[in-house]
mmCIF file of C-alpha atoms and ligand atoms in Angstrom:
data_model
loop_
_atom_site.group_PDB
_atom_site.id
_atom_site.type_symbol
_atom_site.label_atom_id
_atom_site.label_comp_id
_atom_site.label_asym_id
_atom_site.label_seq_id
_atom_site.Cartn_x
_atom_site.Cartn_y
_atom_site.Cartn_z
ATOM 1 C CA MET I 1 0.000 0.000 0.000
ATOM 2 C CA LEU I 2 1.451 3.351 -0.984
ATOM 3 C CA ASN I 3 1.591 6.051 1.582
ATOM 4 C CA HIS I 4 0.844 9.397 -0.018
ATOM 5 C CA THR I 5 2.645 11.434 2.571
ATOM 6 C CA ARG I 6 5.902 9.804 1.450
ATOM 7 C CA LEU I 7 8.122 11.588 -1.030
ATOM 8 C CA ASP I 8 7.700 10.305 -4.584
ATOM 9 C CA LEU I 9 11.212 10.105 -6.016
ATOM 10 C CA ALA I 10 9.768 10.547 -9.513
ATOM 11 C CA GLY I 11 8.079 13.828 -8.588
ATOM 12 C CA ALA I 12 10.951 15.512 -6.772
ATOM 13 C CA GLU I 13 13.262 18.185 -8.071
ATOM 14 C CA LEU I 14 16.957 17.448 -7.700
ATOM 15 C CA HIS I 15 17.359 19.836 -4.749
ATOM 16 C CA GLU I 16 14.459 18.115 -2.962
ATOM 17 C CA LEU I 17 16.113 14.720 -3.423
ATOM 18 C CA GLU I 18 19.362 16.106 -2.036
ATOM 19 C CA GLN I 19 17.573 17.623 0.914
ATOM 20 C CA SER I 20 15.675 14.401 1.670
ATOM 21 C CA LEU I 21 18.888 12.399 1.558
ATOM 22 C CA ALA I 22 20.536 14.864 3.921
ATOM 23 C CA GLN I 23 17.604 14.439 6.308
ATOM 24 C CA LEU I 24 18.260 10.687 6.260
ATOM 25 C CA GLY I 25 21.908 11.412 7.095
ATOM 26 C CA ARG I 26 23.055 10.366 3.598
ATOM 27 C CA PRO I 27 25.416 12.164 1.228
ATOM 28 C CA ARG I 28 23.635 14.632 -1.018
ATOM 29 C CA PHE I 29 25.445 13.504 -4.182
ATOM 30 C CA HIS I 30 23.265 10.392 -4.325
ATOM 31 C CA GLY I 31 20.433 12.734 -5.272
ATOM 32 C CA ARG I 32 21.943 13.262 -8.682
ATOM 33 C CA GLN I 33 22.371 9.512 -9.204
ATOM 34 C CA ILE I 34 18.758 8.835 -8.286
ATOM 35 C CA PHE I 35 17.532 11.666 -10.520
ATOM 36 C CA GLN I 36 19.489 10.265 -13.449
ATOM 37 C CA TRP I 37 18.172 6.741 -12.887
ATOM 38 C CA VAL I 38 14.598 7.932 -12.839
ATOM 39 C CA HIS I 39 14.611 10.562 -15.574
ATOM 40 C CA ARG I 40 17.425 9.593 -17.902
ATOM 41 C CA ARG I 41 17.507 5.835 -17.584
ATOM 42 C CA GLY I 42 13.819 5.374 -16.884
ATOM 43 C CA VAL I 43 14.000 2.890 -14.008
ATOM 44 C CA THR I 44 10.820 2.280 -12.056
ATOM 45 C CA ASP I 45 12.300 0.455 -9.069
ATOM 46 C CA VAL I 46 15.048 1.624 -6.708
ATOM 47 C CA ALA I 47 16.319 -1.956 -6.548
ATOM 48 C CA LEU I 48 17.635 -1.477 -10.093
ATOM 49 C CA MET I 49 19.809 1.545 -9.213
ATOM 50 C CA SER I 50 22.936 -0.553 -9.390
ATOM 51 C CA ASP I 51 25.505 2.098 -8.541
ATOM 52 C CA LEU I 52 23.945 2.620 -5.114
ATOM 53 C CA SER I 53 24.785 0.247 -2.293
ATOM 54 C CA ARG I 54 22.246 -2.430 -1.493
ATOM 55 C CA GLU I 55 21.901 -0.941 1.932
ATOM 56 C CA LEU I 56 21.098 2.524 0.536
ATOM 57 C CA ARG I 57 18.593 1.047 -1.941
ATOM 58 C CA ALA I 58 16.847 -0.710 0.924
ATOM 59 C CA ALA I 59 16.752 2.538 2.921
ATOM 60 C CA LEU I 60 15.317 4.417 -0.068
ATOM 61 C CA ALA I 61 12.619 1.782 -0.538
ATOM 62 C CA ASP I 62 11.798 2.078 3.168
ATOM 63 C CA HIS I 63 11.398 5.826 3.144
ATOM 64 C CA PHE I 64 10.274 6.827 -0.330
ATOM 65 C CA ASP I 65 8.007 5.778 -3.180
ATOM 66 C CA LEU I 66 8.915 5.658 -6.839
ATOM 67 C CA ARG I 67 5.636 5.985 -8.697
ATOM 68 C CA THR I 68 5.168 5.357 -12.396
ATOM 69 C CA PRO I 69 1.825 5.324 -14.215
ATOM 70 C CA SER I 70 0.962 1.915 -15.681
ATOM 71 C CA VAL I 71 -0.316 1.386 -19.219
ATOM 72 C CA ALA I 72 -3.956 0.270 -19.094
ATOM 73 C CA ARG I 73 -4.472 0.450 -22.863
ATOM 74 C CA ARG I 74 -2.579 1.503 -25.935
ATOM 75 C CA GLU I 75 -4.203 2.385 -29.247
ATOM 76 C CA GLN I 76 -2.547 3.284 -32.505
ATOM 77 C CA SER I 77 -4.139 5.443 -35.178
ATOM 78 C CA THR I 78 -3.629 4.786 -38.871
ATOM 79 C CA ASP I 79 -1.688 8.077 -38.973
ATOM 80 C CA GLY I 80 0.834 6.880 -36.352
ATOM 81 C CA THR I 81 -0.672 8.782 -33.429
ATOM 82 C CA THR I 82 -0.613 6.590 -30.333
ATOM 83 C CA LYS I 83 -2.943 7.121 -27.418
ATOM 84 C CA PHE I 84 -2.177 5.670 -24.004
ATOM 85 C CA LEU I 85 -4.689 5.182 -21.254
ATOM 86 C CA LEU I 86 -2.591 5.376 -18.096
ATOM 87 C CA ARG I 87 -3.535 4.219 -14.629
ATOM 88 C CA LEU I 88 -2.283 6.222 -11.677
ATOM 89 C CA ASP I 89 -1.554 4.604 -8.359
ATOM 90 C CA ASP I 90 -4.934 5.531 -6.875
ATOM 91 C CA GLY I 91 -6.642 3.805 -9.818
ATOM 92 C CA LYS I 92 -7.632 7.034 -11.614
ATOM 93 C CA GLN I 93 -7.017 7.121 -15.330
ATOM 94 C CA ILE I 94 -5.728 9.721 -17.756
ATOM 95 C CA GLU I 95 -4.906 9.832 -21.444
ATOM 96 C CA THR I 96 -1.612 10.823 -23.051
ATOM 97 C CA VAL I 97 -0.960 11.046 -26.773
ATOM 98 C CA CYS I 98 2.179 10.752 -28.910
ATOM 99 C CA ILE I 99 2.002 12.461 -32.294
ATOM 100 C CA PRO I 100 4.818 11.665 -34.741
ATOM 101 C CA GLU I 101 5.298 13.893 -37.774
ATOM 102 C CA SER I 102 7.379 12.963 -40.715
ATOM 103 C CA ALA I 103 7.709 14.229 -44.246
ATOM 104 C CA SER I 104 7.887 10.630 -45.495
ATOM 105 C CA GLY I 105 4.517 9.882 -43.907
ATOM 106 C CA SER I 106 6.026 7.063 -41.822
ATOM 107 C CA ALA I 107 3.888 6.128 -38.833
ATOM 108 C CA ASP I 108 6.886 4.952 -36.810
ATOM 109 C CA PRO I 109 7.782 7.435 -34.038
ATOM 110 C CA THR I 110 11.407 6.259 -33.929
ATOM 111 C CA ASP I 111 12.037 7.599 -37.429
ATOM 112 C CA ALA I 112 9.752 10.629 -37.334
ATOM 113 C CA ASP I 113 11.157 14.067 -38.088
ATOM 114 C CA ARG I 114 9.396 15.409 -35.059
ATOM 115 C CA VAL I 115 7.603 13.783 -32.148
ATOM 116 C CA THR I 116 5.155 15.649 -29.927
ATOM 117 C CA PHE I 117 3.821 14.389 -26.612
ATOM 118 C CA CYS I 118 0.427 15.709 -25.577
ATOM 119 C CA LEU I 119 0.264 15.527 -21.768
ATOM 120 C CA SER I 120 -2.581 15.744 -19.283
ATOM 121 C CA THR I 121 -2.341 17.970 -16.211
ATOM 122 C CA GLN I 122 -5.542 16.936 -14.401
ATOM 123 C CA VAL I 123 -7.913 13.981 -14.133
ATOM 124 C CA GLY I 124 -10.828 15.558 -16.005
ATOM 125 C CA CYS I 125 -11.209 19.320 -16.291
ATOM 126 C CA ALA I 126 -13.219 21.963 -14.488
ATOM 127 C CA MET I 127 -13.474 24.396 -17.410
ATOM 128 C CA ARG I 128 -16.470 22.781 -19.122
ATOM 129 C CA CYS I 129 -15.915 24.285 -22.559
ATOM 130 C CA ALA I 130 -19.044 23.575 -24.565
ATOM 131 C CA PHE I 131 -17.326 21.682 -27.400
ATOM 132 C CA CYS I 132 -14.837 19.594 -25.398
ATOM 133 C CA LEU I 133 -15.463 16.017 -24.260
ATOM 134 C CA THR I 134 -12.970 16.216 -21.392
ATOM 135 C CA GLY I 135 -15.020 19.072 -19.963
ATOM 136 C CA LYS I 136 -18.007 16.732 -19.737
ATOM 137 C CA MET I 137 -16.161 14.664 -17.107
ATOM 138 C CA GLY I 138 -15.797 17.568 -14.729
ATOM 139 C CA ILE I 139 -12.744 17.729 -12.512
ATOM 140 C CA ASP I 140 -11.659 14.779 -10.417
ATOM 141 C CA ARG I 141 -8.257 15.885 -9.166
ATOM 142 C CA ASN I 142 -4.991 17.560 -10.065
ATOM 143 C CA LEU I 143 -2.055 15.511 -11.248
ATOM 144 C CA SER I 144 1.137 15.690 -9.216
ATOM 145 C CA ALA I 145 4.351 16.842 -10.872
ATOM 146 C CA GLY I 146 5.494 13.210 -10.738
ATOM 147 C CA GLU I 147 2.390 12.095 -12.628
ATOM 148 C CA ILE I 148 2.864 14.767 -15.297
ATOM 149 C CA VAL I 149 6.526 13.837 -15.769
ATOM 150 C CA GLY I 150 5.575 10.148 -15.470
ATOM 151 C CA GLN I 151 3.609 10.400 -18.715
ATOM 152 C CA VAL I 152 6.824 11.361 -20.492
ATOM 153 C CA ARG I 153 8.820 8.564 -18.822
ATOM 154 C CA VAL I 154 6.224 6.019 -19.897
ATOM 155 C CA LEU I 155 5.996 7.292 -23.488
ATOM 156 C CA VAL I 156 9.775 7.329 -23.987
ATOM 157 C CA ARG I 157 9.987 3.760 -22.704
ATOM 158 C CA GLU I 158 6.931 2.362 -24.474
ATOM 159 C CA LEU I 159 7.827 3.908 -27.821
ATOM 160 C CA GLY I 160 11.529 3.049 -27.531
ATOM 161 C CA LEU I 161 12.545 6.646 -28.203
ATOM 162 C CA GLY I 162 15.880 6.470 -26.333
ATOM 163 C CA ASP I 163 17.624 9.839 -26.619
ATOM 164 C CA GLN I 164 15.411 11.099 -29.434
ATOM 165 C CA ARG I 165 14.197 14.656 -28.864
ATOM 166 C CA PHE I 166 10.547 15.450 -28.528
ATOM 167 C CA ASN I 167 8.266 18.424 -28.047
ATOM 168 C CA ILE I 168 5.630 18.671 -25.349
ATOM 169 C CA VAL I 169 2.225 20.288 -25.518
ATOM 170 C CA LEU I 170 0.135 20.586 -22.357
ATOM 171 C CA MET I 171 -3.020 20.019 -24.345
ATOM 172 C CA GLY I 172 -4.292 16.746 -22.959
ATOM 173 C CA MET I 173 -6.879 16.465 -20.217
ATOM 174 C CA GLY I 174 -7.080 19.385 -17.816
ATOM 175 C CA GLU I 175 -6.329 23.068 -17.573
ATOM 176 C CA PRO I 176 -2.632 23.510 -16.726
ATOM 177 C CA LEU I 177 -3.080 26.930 -15.120
ATOM 178 C CA HIS I 178 -5.715 25.436 -12.819
ATOM 179 C CA ASN I 179 -2.938 23.185 -11.493
ATOM 180 C CA TYR I 180 -0.194 25.782 -11.549
ATOM 181 C CA ASP I 181 2.303 24.615 -8.955
ATOM 182 C CA GLU I 182 2.523 20.971 -9.992
ATOM 183 C CA THR I 183 2.590 21.857 -13.689
ATOM 184 C CA MET I 184 5.443 24.324 -13.274
ATOM 185 C CA LYS I 185 7.299 21.894 -11.047
ATOM 186 C CA ALA I 186 6.930 19.206 -13.712
ATOM 187 C CA LEU I 187 8.419 21.586 -16.295
ATOM 188 C CA ARG I 188 11.393 22.266 -14.010
ATOM 189 C CA ILE I 189 11.992 18.519 -13.528
ATOM 190 C CA LEU I 190 11.724 17.942 -17.286
ATOM 191 C CA ALA I 191 14.152 20.805 -17.988
ATOM 192 C CA ASP I 192 16.841 19.612 -15.551
ATOM 193 C CA GLU I 193 20.050 18.807 -17.412
ATOM 194 C CA HIS I 194 20.632 15.766 -15.171
ATOM 195 C CA GLY I 195 17.381 14.268 -16.413
ATOM 196 C CA MET I 196 15.596 14.617 -19.719
ATOM 197 C CA ALA I 197 16.809 18.193 -20.331
ATOM 198 C CA VAL I 198 13.673 19.239 -22.203
ATOM 199 C CA SER I 199 14.171 22.933 -22.832
ATOM 200 C CA PRO I 200 11.076 25.022 -22.016
ATOM 201 C CA ARG I 201 11.330 26.289 -25.587
ATOM 202 C CA ARG I 202 10.149 22.848 -26.680
ATOM 203 C CA VAL I 203 7.121 22.997 -24.375
ATOM 204 C CA THR I 204 3.811 24.728 -25.137
ATOM 205 C CA LEU I 205 1.316 25.431 -22.394
ATOM 206 C CA SER I 206 -2.259 25.851 -23.594
ATOM 207 C CA THR I 207 -4.775 27.674 -21.421
ATOM 208 C CA VAL I 208 -8.281 29.090 -21.444
ATOM 209 C CA GLY I 209 -6.799 32.093 -19.608
ATOM 210 C CA VAL I 210 -7.009 31.708 -15.843
ATOM 211 C CA LEU I 211 -5.856 35.296 -15.377
ATOM 212 C CA PRO I 212 -4.221 35.328 -11.926
ATOM 213 C CA ALA I 213 -2.207 32.252 -12.933
ATOM 214 C CA LEU I 214 -1.361 33.750 -16.315
ATOM 215 C CA GLU I 215 -0.048 36.874 -14.599
ATOM 216 C CA ARG I 216 2.024 34.687 -12.327
ATOM 217 C CA LEU I 217 3.379 32.787 -15.322
ATOM 218 C CA ALA I 218 4.557 36.094 -16.756
ATOM 219 C CA THR I 219 6.940 36.458 -13.790
ATOM 220 C CA GLU I 220 8.587 33.006 -14.093
ATOM 221 C CA PRO I 221 12.299 32.939 -14.878
ATOM 222 C CA VAL I 222 11.848 30.207 -17.478
ATOM 223 C CA MET I 223 8.691 29.956 -19.458
ATOM 224 C CA PRO I 224 7.127 27.560 -21.902
ATOM 225 C CA ASN I 225 5.563 28.809 -25.135
ATOM 226 C CA LEU I 226 2.072 30.093 -24.608
ATOM 227 C CA ALA I 227 -1.128 29.137 -26.425
ATOM 228 C CA ILE I 228 -4.428 30.786 -25.540
ATOM 229 C CA SER I 229 -7.718 29.006 -26.215
ATOM 230 C CA LEU I 230 -9.632 32.048 -27.445
ATOM 231 C CA HIS I 231 -12.321 30.466 -29.655
ATOM 232 C CA SER I 232 -14.559 33.492 -29.869
ATOM 233 C CA THR I 233 -14.507 37.222 -30.620
ATOM 234 C CA THR I 234 -17.406 38.477 -28.509
ATOM 235 C CA GLU I 235 -17.807 38.372 -24.747
ATOM 236 C CA ALA I 236 -21.389 37.085 -24.980
ATOM 237 C CA GLN I 237 -20.468 34.167 -27.198
ATOM 238 C CA ARG I 238 -17.276 33.280 -25.320
ATOM 239 C CA ASP I 239 -19.260 33.319 -22.057
ATOM 240 C CA LEU I 240 -21.187 30.370 -23.497
ATOM 241 C CA LEU I 241 -18.373 28.501 -25.231
ATOM 242 C CA VAL I 242 -15.643 28.946 -22.605
ATOM 243 C CA PRO I 243 -17.469 29.543 -19.319
ATOM 244 C CA ILE I 244 -14.445 30.955 -17.460
ATOM 245 C CA ASN I 245 -14.929 34.005 -19.693
ATOM 246 C CA ARG I 246 -17.700 35.102 -17.323
ATOM 247 C CA LYS I 247 -14.982 35.611 -14.739
ATOM 248 C CA TYR I 248 -12.040 36.661 -16.922
ATOM 249 C CA GLY I 249 -13.316 38.199 -20.125
ATOM 250 C CA ILE I 250 -11.693 38.577 -23.532
ATOM 251 C CA GLU I 251 -10.722 42.184 -22.987
ATOM 252 C CA GLU I 252 -8.858 41.532 -19.725
ATOM 253 C CA LEU I 253 -7.312 38.377 -21.155
ATOM 254 C CA LEU I 254 -5.969 40.178 -24.209
ATOM 255 C CA ASN I 255 -4.641 43.003 -22.045
ATOM 256 C CA VAL I 256 -2.573 40.484 -20.107
ATOM 257 C CA CYS I 257 -1.407 38.951 -23.409
ATOM 258 C CA ARG I 258 -0.423 42.379 -24.704
ATOM 259 C CA LYS I 259 1.906 42.831 -21.725
ATOM 260 C CA PHE I 260 3.155 39.248 -21.622
ATOM 261 C CA PRO I 261 6.969 39.192 -21.701
ATOM 262 C CA LEU I 262 8.068 37.656 -24.993
ATOM 263 C CA LYS I 263 11.570 37.307 -26.311
ATOM 264 C CA ARG I 264 12.499 38.410 -29.783
ATOM 265 C CA ARG I 265 10.609 36.389 -32.397
ATOM 266 C CA GLU I 266 8.390 34.702 -29.799
ATOM 267 C CA ARG I 267 4.669 34.928 -30.328
ATOM 268 C CA ILE I 268 1.567 33.827 -28.481
ATOM 269 C CA THR I 269 -0.552 31.260 -30.316
ATOM 270 C CA PHE I 270 -4.279 31.928 -30.271
ATOM 271 C CA GLU I 271 -6.261 28.731 -30.715
ATOM 272 C CA TYR I 272 -9.632 29.075 -32.322
ATOM 273 C CA VAL I 273 -11.935 26.050 -32.496
ATOM 274 C CA MET I 274 -14.136 26.497 -35.555
ATOM 275 C CA LEU I 275 -17.806 25.671 -35.086
ATOM 276 C CA LYS I 276 -20.055 25.654 -38.112
ATOM 277 C CA ASP I 277 -22.376 28.671 -38.312
ATOM 278 C CA VAL I 278 -21.385 29.692 -34.778
ATOM 279 C CA ASN I 279 -17.992 31.415 -34.936
ATOM 280 C CA ASP I 280 -16.814 30.775 -38.501
ATOM 281 C CA THR I 281 -18.175 33.778 -40.398
ATOM 282 C CA PRO I 282 -16.143 36.449 -42.231
ATOM 283 C CA GLU I 283 -17.356 38.911 -39.629
ATOM 284 C CA ASP I 284 -15.832 36.753 -36.866
ATOM 285 C CA ALA I 285 -12.563 36.677 -38.795
ATOM 286 C CA ARG I 286 -12.483 40.461 -39.165
ATOM 287 C CA ARG I 287 -13.288 40.916 -35.478
ATOM 288 C CA LEU I 288 -10.478 38.522 -34.583
ATOM 289 C CA VAL I 289 -8.008 40.607 -36.597
ATOM 290 C CA ARG I 290 -9.091 43.729 -34.724
ATOM 291 C CA LEU I 291 -8.863 42.043 -31.319
ATOM 292 C CA LEU I 292 -5.319 40.827 -31.928
ATOM 293 C CA ASN I 293 -4.117 44.207 -33.130
ATOM 294 C CA GLY I 294 -0.940 45.148 -31.209
ATOM 295 C CA ILE I 295 -0.338 41.651 -29.818
ATOM 296 C CA LYS I 296 2.614 39.541 -30.957
ATOM 297 C CA GLY I 297 0.489 36.580 -31.879
ATOM 298 C CA LYS I 298 -0.474 34.030 -34.472
ATOM 299 C CA VAL I 299 -3.678 32.092 -34.934
ATOM 300 C CA ASN I 300 -4.142 28.340 -35.045
ATOM 301 C CA LEU I 301 -7.534 27.312 -36.388
ATOM 302 C CA LEU I 302 -8.897 24.011 -35.038
ATOM 303 C CA PRO I 303 -11.831 22.783 -37.108
ATOM 304 C CA LEU I 304 -14.047 21.045 -34.547
ATOM 305 C CA ASN I 305 -13.444 17.370 -33.903
ATOM 306 C CA GLU I 306 -16.989 16.128 -33.722
ATOM 307 C CA ALA I 307 -18.095 13.627 -31.114
ATOM 308 C CA ALA I 308 -21.327 12.210 -29.808
ATOM 309 C CA GLY I 309 -22.565 14.534 -27.084
ATOM 310 C CA ILE I 310 -20.900 17.611 -28.604
ATOM 311 C CA PRO I 311 -23.720 19.770 -29.956
ATOM 312 C CA PHE I 312 -21.752 21.483 -32.728
ATOM 313 C CA GLU I 313 -20.612 20.696 -36.246
ATOM 314 C CA ARG I 314 -17.322 20.991 -38.049
ATOM 315 C CA PRO I 315 -17.350 23.705 -40.722
ATOM 316 C CA SER I 316 -16.558 22.859 -44.348
ATOM 317 C CA ASP I 317 -12.969 23.153 -45.562
ATOM 318 C CA ALA I 318 -14.137 26.054 -47.712
ATOM 319 C CA ALA I 319 -15.390 27.954 -44.645
ATOM 320 C CA VAL I 320 -12.126 27.278 -42.796
ATOM 321 C CA ASN I 321 -10.080 28.460 -45.793
ATOM 322 C CA ARG I 322 -12.176 31.571 -46.231
ATOM 323 C CA PHE I 323 -11.664 32.423 -42.547
ATOM 324 C CA ALA I 324 -7.916 31.784 -42.794
ATOM 325 C CA ARG I 325 -7.632 33.942 -45.912
ATOM 326 C CA ILE I 326 -9.266 36.922 -44.217
ATOM 327 C CA LEU I 327 -6.707 36.706 -41.411
ATOM 328 C CA SER I 328 -3.694 36.296 -43.647
ATOM 329 C CA GLU I 329 -4.768 39.085 -46.023
ATOM 330 C CA ARG I 330 -4.779 41.384 -43.029
ATOM 331 C CA GLY I 331 -1.301 40.362 -41.926
ATOM 332 C CA VAL I 332 -2.175 37.817 -39.223
ATOM 333 C CA THR I 333 -0.127 34.612 -39.369
ATOM 334 C CA VAL I 334 -2.527 31.710 -39.439
ATOM 335 C CA SER I 335 -2.292 27.914 -39.569
ATOM 336 C CA VAL I 336 -4.929 25.214 -39.616
ATOM 337 C CA ARG I 337 -4.422 22.294 -37.253
ATOM 338 C CA ARG I 338 -4.594 19.033 -39.070
ATOM 339 C CA SER I 339 -6.247 16.815 -36.526
ATOM 340 C CA ARG I 340 -4.441 13.616 -35.712
ATOM 341 C CA GLY I 341 -5.650 10.348 -34.277
ATOM 342 C CA ARG I 342 -9.353 11.007 -34.774
ATOM 343 C CA ASP I 343 -9.973 7.313 -35.519
ATOM 344 C CA ILE I 344 -8.898 6.407 -31.974
ATOM 345 C CA ARG I 345 -10.470 9.473 -30.362
ATOM 346 C CA ALA I 346 -7.058 10.940 -29.576
ATOM 347 C CA ALA I 347 -7.611 14.333 -31.217
ATOM 348 C CA CYS I 348 -8.094 17.688 -29.464
ATOM 349 C CA GLY I 349 -11.045 17.705 -27.130
ATOM 350 C CA GLN I 350 -11.648 13.975 -27.469
ATOM 351 C CA LEU I 351 -9.866 12.722 -24.375
ATOM 352 C CA ILE I 352 -12.247 11.300 -21.838
ATOM 353 C CA THR I 353 -11.869 8.404 -19.425
ATOM 354 C CA GLU I 354 -15.337 7.888 -18.063
ATOM 355 C CA SER I 355 -18.697 7.618 -19.701
ATOM 356 C CA SER I 356 -20.613 10.816 -19.116
ATOM 357 C CA ARG I 357 -24.200 11.738 -18.847
ATOM 358 C CA ALA I 358 -26.419 12.340 -21.867
ATOM 359 C CA ASP I 359 -26.116 15.842 -23.080
ATOM 360 C CA ALA I 360 -29.389 17.671 -22.733
ATOM 361 C CA PRO I 361 -27.813 20.852 -21.274
ATOM 362 C CA GLY I 362 -25.341 20.911 -24.160
ATOM 363 C CA ARG I 363 -28.108 20.756 -26.710
ATOM 364 C CA ARG I 364 -29.921 23.612 -25.051
ATOM 365 C CA LEU I 365 -26.679 25.548 -25.121
ATOM 366 C CA ALA I 366 -26.269 24.968 -28.845
ATOM 367 C CA MET I 367 -29.706 26.400 -29.399
ATOM 368 C CA ALA I 368 -28.834 29.414 -27.289
ATOM 369 C CA MET I 369 -25.653 29.861 -29.329
ATOM 370 C CA GLY I 370 -27.682 30.141 -32.490
ATOM 371 C CA SER I 371 -29.423 33.185 -31.110
ATOM 372 C CA VAL I 372 -26.193 34.820 -29.986
ATOM 373 C CA VAL I 373 -24.481 34.777 -33.362
HETATM 374 N N1 SAH Z 401 -7.355 23.399 -20.978
HETATM 375 C C1 SAH Z 401 -6.355 23.821 -21.911
HETATM 376 C C2 SAH Z 401 -5.627 22.632 -22.463
HETATM 377 C C3 SAH Z 401 -6.465 21.740 -23.372
HETATM 378 S S1 SAH Z 401 -5.838 22.024 -24.929
HETATM 379 C C4 SAH Z 401 -6.967 24.680 -23.000
HETATM 380 O O1 SAH Z 401 -8.187 24.683 -23.113
HETATM 381 O O2 SAH Z 401 -6.264 25.386 -23.694
HETATM 382 C C5 SAH Z 401 -6.885 21.343 -25.992
HETATM 383 C C6 SAH Z 401 -7.192 22.289 -27.146
HETATM 384 O O3 SAH Z 401 -8.163 21.619 -27.948
HETATM 385 C C7 SAH Z 401 -7.867 23.564 -26.639
HETATM 386 O O4 SAH Z 401 -7.584 24.665 -27.452
HETATM 387 C C8 SAH Z 401 -9.306 23.162 -26.755
HETATM 388 O O5 SAH Z 401 -10.163 24.264 -26.772
HETATM 389 C C9 SAH Z 401 -9.310 22.403 -28.051
HETATM 390 N N2 SAH Z 401 -10.491 21.558 -28.208
HETATM 391 C C10 SAH Z 401 -11.309 21.111 -27.245
HETATM 392 N N3 SAH Z 401 -12.299 20.374 -27.780
HETATM 393 C C11 SAH Z 401 -12.107 20.355 -29.116
HETATM 394 C C12 SAH Z 401 -12.779 19.751 -30.190
HETATM 395 N N4 SAH Z 401 -13.865 19.007 -29.999
HETATM 396 N N5 SAH Z 401 -12.293 19.935 -31.433
HETATM 397 C C13 SAH Z 401 -11.164 20.666 -31.633
HETATM 398 N N6 SAH Z 401 -10.473 21.238 -30.652
HETATM 399 C C14 SAH Z 401 -10.931 21.108 -29.394
#
């Protein structure tokens, strides 16, 4: 039985390991060895840390846990995207996705040009965006830093990626800025040169815009890339699509973005889920251009991934292209997200680990939306 007050070696920063060893009356330098075993060599059992004495390994096992999510299910899409259902040590489940990209079209992550891991930060999500399946689950609990980093450890091992580099997007289940401390701690552990050394420049944090947390993020010494789930150009419509807008509206959100410290050439990505006949009109596009005026940003259009229980439709390619053209003609950089892994329900907004209730409120909402636009 795991004792949750015990330190999880897989969720500790190097200085915490050193401090815990010192408290046990052990030399601090073992902290670095343990950190390397866990994060660089991927061991899941202290007994395997062969350059530590047997006696020290026994003491570590007595005092600490080493927790690693287990793989409950693994599904592979025809496009090479692999979705993992992971079980945490309290039995809760989350989903994590690996998205390989390669010019040759190969579906094998070990010879992809670029590999992106899409990580979860919470079990479920409290944000309840109207078009997102994860939001239907509601929030169960936050993930610990060890559980966020654990997703990466499991993916590297399961996919046999070795030292291959990868990017990370915090775009799985959950709202990262609603679990600020553990998310930022996970990024520090991932960035540590004694472990996986994932530079924050290769990490993108996506958020609906929890403003106090976003302002705090702006003061961090090292920062991931920022993506904002905007999705709408009017307060009234965003109130319905992204309910946190009722608390932190578009205007305030964009003011914080305007002041957000960006290095040369860095830009904020604005994600915009496209919903047929709801937010996909030329007028929406022109309003979006005006809203983003003066912000170093770019737009990523996400044509809706449809799912049962989601009361919206995906717009036609023609409508998406028309929208994109209006932005680009007015000098806004725009891309369209090609959705990956839809056949295994691994695409944006499709991660869900429990069956949810039938969606009568959602349908009412869709009808209300019609009258707003
Ligand atoms: N909570 C964070 C992280 C989730 S990121 C955030 O909202 O930014 C997942 C991205 O996919 C978000 O931009 C989200 O709005 C988008 N998304 C959710 N449901 C979707 C769907 N059905 N189709 C396309 N994109 C969706």
